[in-house]
Coordinates of N, CA, C and O and ligand atoms in Angstrom, one line a residue:
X27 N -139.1 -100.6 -20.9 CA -139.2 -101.6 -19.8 C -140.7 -101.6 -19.3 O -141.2 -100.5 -19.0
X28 N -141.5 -102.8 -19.3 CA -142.5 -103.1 -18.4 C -142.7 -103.2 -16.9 O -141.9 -103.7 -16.1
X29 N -143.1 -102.9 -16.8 CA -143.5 -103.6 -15.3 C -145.2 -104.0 -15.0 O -146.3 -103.4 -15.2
X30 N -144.8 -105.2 -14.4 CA -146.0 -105.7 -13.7 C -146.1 -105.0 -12.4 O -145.2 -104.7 -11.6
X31 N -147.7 -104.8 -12.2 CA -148.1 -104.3 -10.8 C -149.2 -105.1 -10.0 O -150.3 -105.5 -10.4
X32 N -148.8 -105.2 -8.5 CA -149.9 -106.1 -8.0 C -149.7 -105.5 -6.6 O -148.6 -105.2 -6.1
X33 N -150.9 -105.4 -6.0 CA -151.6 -104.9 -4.4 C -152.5 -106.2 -4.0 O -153.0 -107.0 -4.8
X34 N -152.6 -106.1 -2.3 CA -153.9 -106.5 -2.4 C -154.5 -105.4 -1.6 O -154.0 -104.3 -1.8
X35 N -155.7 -105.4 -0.7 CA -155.8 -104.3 -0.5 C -155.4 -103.4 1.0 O -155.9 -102.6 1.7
X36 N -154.3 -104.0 1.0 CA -154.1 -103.3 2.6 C -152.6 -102.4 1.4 O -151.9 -101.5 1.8
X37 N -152.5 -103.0 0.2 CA -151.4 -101.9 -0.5 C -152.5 -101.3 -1.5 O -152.2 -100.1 -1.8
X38 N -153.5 -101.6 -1.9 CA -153.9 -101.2 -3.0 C -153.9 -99.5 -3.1 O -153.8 -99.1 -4.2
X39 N -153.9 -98.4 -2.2 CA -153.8 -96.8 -2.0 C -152.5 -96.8 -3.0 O -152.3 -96.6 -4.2
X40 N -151.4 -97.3 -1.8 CA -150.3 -96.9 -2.6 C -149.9 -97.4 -4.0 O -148.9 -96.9 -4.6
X41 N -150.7 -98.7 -4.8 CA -150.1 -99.4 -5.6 C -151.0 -98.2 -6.9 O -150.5 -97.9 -8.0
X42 N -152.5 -97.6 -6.4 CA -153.2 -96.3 -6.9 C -152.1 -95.4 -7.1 O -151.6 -95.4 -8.2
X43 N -151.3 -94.6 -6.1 CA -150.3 -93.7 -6.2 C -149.6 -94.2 -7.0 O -149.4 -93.7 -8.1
X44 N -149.1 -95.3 -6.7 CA -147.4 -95.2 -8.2 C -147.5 -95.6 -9.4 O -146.7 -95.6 -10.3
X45 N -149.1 -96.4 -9.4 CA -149.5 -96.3 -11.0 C -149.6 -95.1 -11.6 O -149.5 -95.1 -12.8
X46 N -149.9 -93.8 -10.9 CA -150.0 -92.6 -11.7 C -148.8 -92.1 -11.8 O -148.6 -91.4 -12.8
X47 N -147.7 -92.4 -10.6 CA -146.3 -92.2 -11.0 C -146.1 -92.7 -12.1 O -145.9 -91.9 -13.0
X48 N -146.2 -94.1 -12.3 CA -145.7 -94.6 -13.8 C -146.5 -94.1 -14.7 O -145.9 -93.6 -15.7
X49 N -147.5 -94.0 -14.7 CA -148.0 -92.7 -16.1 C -147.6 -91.7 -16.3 O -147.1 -91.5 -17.4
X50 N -147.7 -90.7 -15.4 CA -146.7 -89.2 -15.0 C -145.3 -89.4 -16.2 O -145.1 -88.8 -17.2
X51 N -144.2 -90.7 -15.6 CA -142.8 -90.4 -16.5 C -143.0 -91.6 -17.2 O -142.1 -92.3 -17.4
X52 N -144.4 -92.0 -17.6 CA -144.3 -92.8 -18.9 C -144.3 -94.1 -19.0 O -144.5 -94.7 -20.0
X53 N -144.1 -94.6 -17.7 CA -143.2 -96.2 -17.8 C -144.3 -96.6 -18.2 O -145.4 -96.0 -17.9
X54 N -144.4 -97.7 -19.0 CA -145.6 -98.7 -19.6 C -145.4 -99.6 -18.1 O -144.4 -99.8 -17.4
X55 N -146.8 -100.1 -17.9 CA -147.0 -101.0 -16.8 C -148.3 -102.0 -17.3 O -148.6 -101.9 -18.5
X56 N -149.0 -103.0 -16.6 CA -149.3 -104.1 -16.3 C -149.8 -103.7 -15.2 O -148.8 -103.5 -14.5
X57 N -151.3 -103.4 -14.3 CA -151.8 -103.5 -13.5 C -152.6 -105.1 -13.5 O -153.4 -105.5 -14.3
X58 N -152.0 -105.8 -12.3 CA -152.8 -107.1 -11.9 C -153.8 -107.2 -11.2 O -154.4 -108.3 -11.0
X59 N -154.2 -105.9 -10.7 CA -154.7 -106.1 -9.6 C -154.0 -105.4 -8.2 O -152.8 -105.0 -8.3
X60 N -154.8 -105.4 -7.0 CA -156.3 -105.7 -7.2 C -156.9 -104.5 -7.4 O -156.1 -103.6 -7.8
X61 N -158.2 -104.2 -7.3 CA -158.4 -103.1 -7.7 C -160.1 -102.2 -6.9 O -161.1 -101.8 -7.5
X62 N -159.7 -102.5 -5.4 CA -160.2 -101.8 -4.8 C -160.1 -102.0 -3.5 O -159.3 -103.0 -3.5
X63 N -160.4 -101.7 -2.1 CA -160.4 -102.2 -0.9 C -160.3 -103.5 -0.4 O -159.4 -104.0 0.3
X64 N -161.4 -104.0 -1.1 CA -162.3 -105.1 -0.9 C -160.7 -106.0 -0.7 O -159.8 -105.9 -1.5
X65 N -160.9 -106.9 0.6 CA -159.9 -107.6 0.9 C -160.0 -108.8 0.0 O -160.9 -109.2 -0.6
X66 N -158.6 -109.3 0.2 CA -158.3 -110.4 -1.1 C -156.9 -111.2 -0.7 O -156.2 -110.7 0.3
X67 N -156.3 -112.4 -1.4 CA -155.2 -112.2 -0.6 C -153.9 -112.7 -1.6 O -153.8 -113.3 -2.6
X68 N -153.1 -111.9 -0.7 CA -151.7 -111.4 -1.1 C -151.4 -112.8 -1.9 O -151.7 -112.9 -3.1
X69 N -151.1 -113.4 -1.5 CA -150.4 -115.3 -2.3 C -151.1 -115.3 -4.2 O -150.8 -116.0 -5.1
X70 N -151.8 -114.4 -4.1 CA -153.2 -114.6 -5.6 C -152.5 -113.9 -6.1 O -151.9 -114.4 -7.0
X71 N -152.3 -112.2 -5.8 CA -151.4 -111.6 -6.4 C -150.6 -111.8 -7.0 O -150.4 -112.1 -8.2
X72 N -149.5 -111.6 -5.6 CA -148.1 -111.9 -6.1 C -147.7 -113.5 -7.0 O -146.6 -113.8 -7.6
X73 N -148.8 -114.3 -7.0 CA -148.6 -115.2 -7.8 C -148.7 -114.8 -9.2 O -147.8 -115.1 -10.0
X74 N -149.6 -114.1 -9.6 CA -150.0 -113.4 -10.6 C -148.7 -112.2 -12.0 O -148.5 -112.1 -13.2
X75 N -148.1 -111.5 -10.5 CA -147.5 -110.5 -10.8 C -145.9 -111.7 -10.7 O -145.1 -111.6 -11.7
X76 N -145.6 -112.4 -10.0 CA -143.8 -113.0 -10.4 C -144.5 -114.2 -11.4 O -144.0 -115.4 -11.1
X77 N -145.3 -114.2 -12.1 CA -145.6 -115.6 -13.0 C -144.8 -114.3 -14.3 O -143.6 -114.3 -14.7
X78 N -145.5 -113.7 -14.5 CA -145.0 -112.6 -15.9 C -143.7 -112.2 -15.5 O -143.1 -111.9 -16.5
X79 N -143.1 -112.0 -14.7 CA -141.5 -111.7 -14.6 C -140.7 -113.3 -14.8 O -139.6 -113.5 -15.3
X80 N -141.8 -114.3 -14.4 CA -141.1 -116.0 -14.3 C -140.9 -116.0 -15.9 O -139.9 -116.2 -16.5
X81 N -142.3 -115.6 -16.5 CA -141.9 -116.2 -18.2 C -141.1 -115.0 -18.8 O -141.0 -115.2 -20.0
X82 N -140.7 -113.8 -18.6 CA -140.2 -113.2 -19.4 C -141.1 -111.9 -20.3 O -140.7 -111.0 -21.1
X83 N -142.7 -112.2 -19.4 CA -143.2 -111.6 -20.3 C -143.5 -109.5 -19.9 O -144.1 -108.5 -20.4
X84 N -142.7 -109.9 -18.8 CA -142.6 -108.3 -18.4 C -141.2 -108.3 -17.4 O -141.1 -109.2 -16.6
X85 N -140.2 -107.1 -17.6 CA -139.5 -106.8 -17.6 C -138.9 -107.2 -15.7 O -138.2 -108.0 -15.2
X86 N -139.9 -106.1 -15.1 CA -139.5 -106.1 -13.7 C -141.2 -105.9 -13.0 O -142.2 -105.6 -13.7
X87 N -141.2 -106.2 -11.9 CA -142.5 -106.0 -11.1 C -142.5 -105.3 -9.8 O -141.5 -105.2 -9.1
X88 N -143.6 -104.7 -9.4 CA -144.1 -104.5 -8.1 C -144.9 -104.8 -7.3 O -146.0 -104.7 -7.8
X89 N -145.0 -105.3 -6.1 CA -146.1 -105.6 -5.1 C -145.7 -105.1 -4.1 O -144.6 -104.9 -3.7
X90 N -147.0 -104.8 -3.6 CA -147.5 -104.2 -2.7 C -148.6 -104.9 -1.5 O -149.8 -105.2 -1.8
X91 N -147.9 -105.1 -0.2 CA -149.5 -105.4 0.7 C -149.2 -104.7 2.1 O -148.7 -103.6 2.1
X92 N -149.4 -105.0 2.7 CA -149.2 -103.9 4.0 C -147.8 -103.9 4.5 O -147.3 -102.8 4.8
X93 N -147.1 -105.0 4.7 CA -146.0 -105.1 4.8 C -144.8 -105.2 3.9 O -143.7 -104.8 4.1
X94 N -145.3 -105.8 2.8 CA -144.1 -106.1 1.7 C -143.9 -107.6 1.6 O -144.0 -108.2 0.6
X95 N -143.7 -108.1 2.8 CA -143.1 -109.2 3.5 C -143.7 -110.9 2.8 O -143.0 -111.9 2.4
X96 N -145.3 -111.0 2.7 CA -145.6 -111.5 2.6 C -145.8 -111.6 0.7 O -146.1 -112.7 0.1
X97 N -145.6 -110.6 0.1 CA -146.0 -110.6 -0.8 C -144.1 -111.2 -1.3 O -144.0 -112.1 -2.2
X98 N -143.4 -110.9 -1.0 CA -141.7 -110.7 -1.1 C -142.2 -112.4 -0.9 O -142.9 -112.7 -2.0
X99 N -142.2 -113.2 -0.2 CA -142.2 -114.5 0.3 C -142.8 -115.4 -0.8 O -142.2 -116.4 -1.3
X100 N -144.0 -114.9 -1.2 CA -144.0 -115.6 -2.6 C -143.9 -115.8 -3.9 O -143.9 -116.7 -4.7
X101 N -143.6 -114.3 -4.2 CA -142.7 -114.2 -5.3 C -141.3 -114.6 -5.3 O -140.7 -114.3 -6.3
X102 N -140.6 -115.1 -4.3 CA -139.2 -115.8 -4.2 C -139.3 -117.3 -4.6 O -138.4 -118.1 -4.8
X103 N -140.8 -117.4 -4.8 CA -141.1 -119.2 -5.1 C -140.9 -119.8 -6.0 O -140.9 -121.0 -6.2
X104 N -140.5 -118.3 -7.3 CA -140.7 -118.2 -8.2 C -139.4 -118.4 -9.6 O -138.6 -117.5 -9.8
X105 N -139.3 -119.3 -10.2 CA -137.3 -119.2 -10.6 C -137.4 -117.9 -11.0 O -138.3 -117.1 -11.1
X106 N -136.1 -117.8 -11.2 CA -135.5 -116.5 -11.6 C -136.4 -115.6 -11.1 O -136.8 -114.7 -11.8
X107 N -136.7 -115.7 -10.2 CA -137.7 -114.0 -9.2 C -136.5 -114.0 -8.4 O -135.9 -114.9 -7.8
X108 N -136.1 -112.3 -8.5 CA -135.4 -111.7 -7.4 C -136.4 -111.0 -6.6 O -137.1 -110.1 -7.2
X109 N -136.7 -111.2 -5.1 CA -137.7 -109.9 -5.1 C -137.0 -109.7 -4.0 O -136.6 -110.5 -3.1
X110 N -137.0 -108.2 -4.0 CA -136.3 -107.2 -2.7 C -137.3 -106.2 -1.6 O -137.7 -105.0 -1.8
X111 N -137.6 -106.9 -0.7 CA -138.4 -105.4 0.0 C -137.9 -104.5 0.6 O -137.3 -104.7 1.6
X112 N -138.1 -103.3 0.1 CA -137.1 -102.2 0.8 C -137.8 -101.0 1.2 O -138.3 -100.2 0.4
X113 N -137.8 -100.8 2.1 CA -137.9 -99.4 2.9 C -137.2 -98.4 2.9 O -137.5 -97.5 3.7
X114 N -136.2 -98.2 2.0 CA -135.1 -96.9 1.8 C -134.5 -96.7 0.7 O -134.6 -97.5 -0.3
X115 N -134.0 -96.0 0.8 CA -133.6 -95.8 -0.9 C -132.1 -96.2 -1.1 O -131.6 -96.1 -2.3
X116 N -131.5 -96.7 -0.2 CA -130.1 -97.6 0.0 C -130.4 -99.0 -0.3 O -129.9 -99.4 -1.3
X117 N -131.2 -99.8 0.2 CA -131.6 -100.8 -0.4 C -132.1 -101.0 -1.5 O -131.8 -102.0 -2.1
X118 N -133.1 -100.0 -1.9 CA -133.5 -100.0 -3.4 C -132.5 -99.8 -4.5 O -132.7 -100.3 -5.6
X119 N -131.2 -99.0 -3.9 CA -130.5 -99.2 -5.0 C -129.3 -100.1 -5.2 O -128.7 -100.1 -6.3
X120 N -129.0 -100.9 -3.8 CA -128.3 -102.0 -3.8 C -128.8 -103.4 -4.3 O -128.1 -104.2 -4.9
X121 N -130.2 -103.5 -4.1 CA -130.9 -104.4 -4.8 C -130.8 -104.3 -5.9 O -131.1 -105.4 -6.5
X122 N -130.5 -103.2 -6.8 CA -130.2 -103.5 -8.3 C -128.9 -103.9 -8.4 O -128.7 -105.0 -8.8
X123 N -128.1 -103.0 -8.1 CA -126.8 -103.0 -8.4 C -126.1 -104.4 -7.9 O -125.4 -105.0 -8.6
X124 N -126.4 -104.9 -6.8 CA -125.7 -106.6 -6.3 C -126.3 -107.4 -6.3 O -125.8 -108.5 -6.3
X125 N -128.0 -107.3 -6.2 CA -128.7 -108.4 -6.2 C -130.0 -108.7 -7.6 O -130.8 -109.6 -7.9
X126 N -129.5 -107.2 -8.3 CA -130.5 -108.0 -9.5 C -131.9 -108.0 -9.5 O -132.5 -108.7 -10.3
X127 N -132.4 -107.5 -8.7 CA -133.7 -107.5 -8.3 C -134.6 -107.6 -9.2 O -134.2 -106.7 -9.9
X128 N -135.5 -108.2 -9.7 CA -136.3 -107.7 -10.7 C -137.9 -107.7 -10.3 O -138.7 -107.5 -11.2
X129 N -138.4 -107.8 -8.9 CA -139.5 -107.4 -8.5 C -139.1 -106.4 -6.6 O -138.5 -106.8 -5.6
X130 N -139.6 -105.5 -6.8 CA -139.8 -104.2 -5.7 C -140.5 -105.0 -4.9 O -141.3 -105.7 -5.5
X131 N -140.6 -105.1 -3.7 CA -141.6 -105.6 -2.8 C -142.1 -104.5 -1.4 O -141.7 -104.7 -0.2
X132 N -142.9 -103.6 -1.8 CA -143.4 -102.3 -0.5 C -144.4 -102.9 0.4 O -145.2 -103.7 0.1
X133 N -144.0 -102.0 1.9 CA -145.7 -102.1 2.8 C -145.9 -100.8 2.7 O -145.2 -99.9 3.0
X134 N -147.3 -100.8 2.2 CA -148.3 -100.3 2.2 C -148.7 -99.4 2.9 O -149.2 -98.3 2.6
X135 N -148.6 -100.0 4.4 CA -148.9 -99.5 6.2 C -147.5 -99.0 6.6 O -147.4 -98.7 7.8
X136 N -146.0 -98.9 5.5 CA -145.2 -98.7 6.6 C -144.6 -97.7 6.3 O -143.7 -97.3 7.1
X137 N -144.8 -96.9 5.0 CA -144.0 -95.8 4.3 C -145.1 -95.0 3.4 O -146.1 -95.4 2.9
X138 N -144.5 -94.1 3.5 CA -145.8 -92.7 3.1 C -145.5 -92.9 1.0 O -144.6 -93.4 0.4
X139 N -146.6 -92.3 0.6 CA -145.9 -92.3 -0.9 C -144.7 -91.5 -1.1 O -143.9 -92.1 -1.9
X140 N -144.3 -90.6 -0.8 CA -143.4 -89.4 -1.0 C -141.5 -90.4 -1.1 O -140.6 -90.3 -2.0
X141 N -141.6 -91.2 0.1 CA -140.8 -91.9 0.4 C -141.3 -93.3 -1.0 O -140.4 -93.5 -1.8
X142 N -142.3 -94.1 -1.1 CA -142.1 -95.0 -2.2 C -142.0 -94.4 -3.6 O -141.7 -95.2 -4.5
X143 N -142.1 -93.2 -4.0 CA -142.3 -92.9 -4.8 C -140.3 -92.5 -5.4 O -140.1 -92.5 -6.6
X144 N -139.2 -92.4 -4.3 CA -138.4 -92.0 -4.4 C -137.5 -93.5 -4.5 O -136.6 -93.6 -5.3
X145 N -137.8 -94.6 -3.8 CA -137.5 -95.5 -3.6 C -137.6 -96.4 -5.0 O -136.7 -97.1 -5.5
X146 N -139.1 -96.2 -5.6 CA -139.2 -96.4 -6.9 C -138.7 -96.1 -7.7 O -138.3 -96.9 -8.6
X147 N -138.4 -94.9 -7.9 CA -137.5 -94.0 -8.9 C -136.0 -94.8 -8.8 O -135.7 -95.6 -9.7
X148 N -135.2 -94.7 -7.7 CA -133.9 -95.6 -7.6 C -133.9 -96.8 -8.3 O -133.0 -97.2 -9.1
X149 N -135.1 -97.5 -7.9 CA -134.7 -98.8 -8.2 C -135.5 -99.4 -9.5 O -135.4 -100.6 -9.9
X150 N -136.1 -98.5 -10.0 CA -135.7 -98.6 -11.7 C -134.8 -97.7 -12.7 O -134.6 -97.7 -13.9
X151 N -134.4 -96.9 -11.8 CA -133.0 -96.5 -12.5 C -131.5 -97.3 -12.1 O -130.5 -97.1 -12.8
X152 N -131.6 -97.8 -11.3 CA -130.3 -98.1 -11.3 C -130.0 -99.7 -11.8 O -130.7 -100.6 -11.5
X153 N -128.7 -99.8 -12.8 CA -128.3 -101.0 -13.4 C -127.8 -101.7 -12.3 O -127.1 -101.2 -11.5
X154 N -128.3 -103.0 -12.3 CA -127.1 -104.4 -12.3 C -125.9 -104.0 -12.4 O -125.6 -103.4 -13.5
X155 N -125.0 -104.2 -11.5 CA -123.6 -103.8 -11.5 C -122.5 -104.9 -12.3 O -121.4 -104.7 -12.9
X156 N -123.1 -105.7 -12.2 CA -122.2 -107.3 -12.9 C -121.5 -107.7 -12.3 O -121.7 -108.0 -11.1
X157 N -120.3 -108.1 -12.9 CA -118.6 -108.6 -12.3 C -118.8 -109.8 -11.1 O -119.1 -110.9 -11.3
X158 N -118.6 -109.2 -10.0 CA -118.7 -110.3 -9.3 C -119.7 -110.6 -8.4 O -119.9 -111.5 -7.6
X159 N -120.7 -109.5 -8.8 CA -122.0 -109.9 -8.5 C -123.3 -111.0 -9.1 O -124.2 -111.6 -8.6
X160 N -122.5 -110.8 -10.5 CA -122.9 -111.8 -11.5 C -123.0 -113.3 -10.9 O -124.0 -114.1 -10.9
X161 N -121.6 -113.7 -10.4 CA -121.4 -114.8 -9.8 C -122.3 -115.4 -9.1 O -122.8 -116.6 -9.3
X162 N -122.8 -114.4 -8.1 CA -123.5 -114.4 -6.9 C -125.1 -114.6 -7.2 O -126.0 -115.1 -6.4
X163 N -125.3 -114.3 -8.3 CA -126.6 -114.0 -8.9 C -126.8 -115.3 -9.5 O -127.9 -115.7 -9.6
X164 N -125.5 -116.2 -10.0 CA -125.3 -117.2 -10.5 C -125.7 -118.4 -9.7 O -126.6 -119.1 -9.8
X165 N -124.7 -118.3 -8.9 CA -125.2 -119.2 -7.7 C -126.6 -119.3 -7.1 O -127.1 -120.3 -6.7
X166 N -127.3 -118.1 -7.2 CA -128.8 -117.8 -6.5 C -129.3 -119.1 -7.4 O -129.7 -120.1 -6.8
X167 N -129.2 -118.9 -8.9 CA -130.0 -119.8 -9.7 C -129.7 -120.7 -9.7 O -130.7 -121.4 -9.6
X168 N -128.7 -121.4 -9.8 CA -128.2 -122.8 -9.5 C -128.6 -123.8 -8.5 O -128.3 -125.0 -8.5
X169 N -129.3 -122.8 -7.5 CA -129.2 -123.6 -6.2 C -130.8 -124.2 -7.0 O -131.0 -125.5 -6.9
X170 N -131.8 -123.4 -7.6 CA -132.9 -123.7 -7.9 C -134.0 -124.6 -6.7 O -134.0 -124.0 -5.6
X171 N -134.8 -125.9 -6.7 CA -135.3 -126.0 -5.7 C -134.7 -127.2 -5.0 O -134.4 -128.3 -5.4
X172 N -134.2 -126.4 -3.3 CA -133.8 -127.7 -2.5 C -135.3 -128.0 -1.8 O -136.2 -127.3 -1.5
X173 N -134.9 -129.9 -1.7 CA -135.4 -130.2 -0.8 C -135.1 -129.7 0.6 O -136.1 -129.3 1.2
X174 N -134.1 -129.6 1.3 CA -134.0 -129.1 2.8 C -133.8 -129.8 3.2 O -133.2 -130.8 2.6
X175 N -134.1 -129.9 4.8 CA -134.5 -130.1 5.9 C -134.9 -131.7 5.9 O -135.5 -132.1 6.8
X176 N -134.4 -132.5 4.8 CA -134.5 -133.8 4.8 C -136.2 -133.6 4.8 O -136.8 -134.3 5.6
X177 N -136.8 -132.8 3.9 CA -138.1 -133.8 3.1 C -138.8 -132.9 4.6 O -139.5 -132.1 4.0
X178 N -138.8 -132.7 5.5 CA -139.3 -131.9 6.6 C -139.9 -130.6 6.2 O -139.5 -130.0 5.2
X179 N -141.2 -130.2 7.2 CA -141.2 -128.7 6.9 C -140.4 -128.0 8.0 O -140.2 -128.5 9.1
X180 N -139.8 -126.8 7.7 CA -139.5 -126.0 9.2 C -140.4 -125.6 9.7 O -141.5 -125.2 9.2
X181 N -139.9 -125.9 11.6 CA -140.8 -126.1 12.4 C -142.0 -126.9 12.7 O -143.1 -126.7 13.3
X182 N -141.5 -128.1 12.0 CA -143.1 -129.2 12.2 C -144.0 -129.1 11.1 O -145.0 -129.8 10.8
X183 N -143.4 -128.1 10.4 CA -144.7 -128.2 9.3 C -146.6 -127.5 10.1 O -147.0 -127.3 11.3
X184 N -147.0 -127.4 9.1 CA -148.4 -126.7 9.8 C -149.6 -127.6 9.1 O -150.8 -127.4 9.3
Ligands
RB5_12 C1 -153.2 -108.1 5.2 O1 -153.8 -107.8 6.4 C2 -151.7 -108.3 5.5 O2 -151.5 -109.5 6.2 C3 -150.9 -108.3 4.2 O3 -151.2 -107.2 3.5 C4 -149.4 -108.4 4.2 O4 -148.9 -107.5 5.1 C5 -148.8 -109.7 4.4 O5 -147.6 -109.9 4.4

């Protein structure tokens, strides 16, 4: 399994930390970026990092920015991007098992490595559960892109 990897730099320490995790037990990875302090922004990334999970051309992904949040927001833009941000190791492994996750979404600023490092481990070890999650996972994709809100942005638009 691959994985794609992407920080910007308010993740980039920790996206440094679990790239050597993934060397340490082996996993082949894909670093996207970024690759140093120097501020940059998150939307460039994670665009970068759910385009190669969009075509197939790597397995599962990671991003990382200070929160998760922002980086999670646009890799959902994405078809078939599941992305899960999780802070514990209960969600990291429910996001495989019922929701299929195929991109990790961490903050940077909100969890120490010791803790992402275990959260990571979960949630590329644990399978897709299937059955009637499958369904659910089904439906996710089917819905593909709605217009909404009648052609509106939420909240007025900006
Ligand atoms: C950068 O300051 C910060 O906004 C970004 O890393 C992230 O937390 C956005 O969601």
């Amino acid at each position: 399994m691959k994985i794609a990897l992407g920080s910007d730099h308010a993740g980039f320490e920790l996206k440094e930390d679990l790239r050597a995790y993934l060397t340490e037990r082996q996993v082949a990875f894909l670093d996207l970026g970024t690759f140093s302090e120097a501020p940059v922004d998150y939307p460039d990334v994670a665009a970068k990092v759910a385009e190669k999970v969009c075509r197939g051309e790597v397995a599962r992904g990671l991003l990382i920015c200070g929160t998760g949040i922002g980086m999670s927001i646009v890799a959902n833009r994405f078809a078939g991007v599941r992305a899960a941000l999780c802070h514990d190791i209960y969600t990291a492994r429910i996001s495989r098992e019922h929701n299929d996750a195929n991109i990790l979404a961490l903050g940077g600023r909100l969890i120490g490595k010791g803790l992402a490092r275990e959260i990571l481990k979960t949630w590329l070890e644990t399978e897709f559960q299937g059955g009637r999650h499958e369904r659910r996972v089904q439906k996710i994709s089917a819905l593909g892109e709605k217009p909404g809100c009648g052609g509106q942005q939420p909240g007025g638009g900006r």
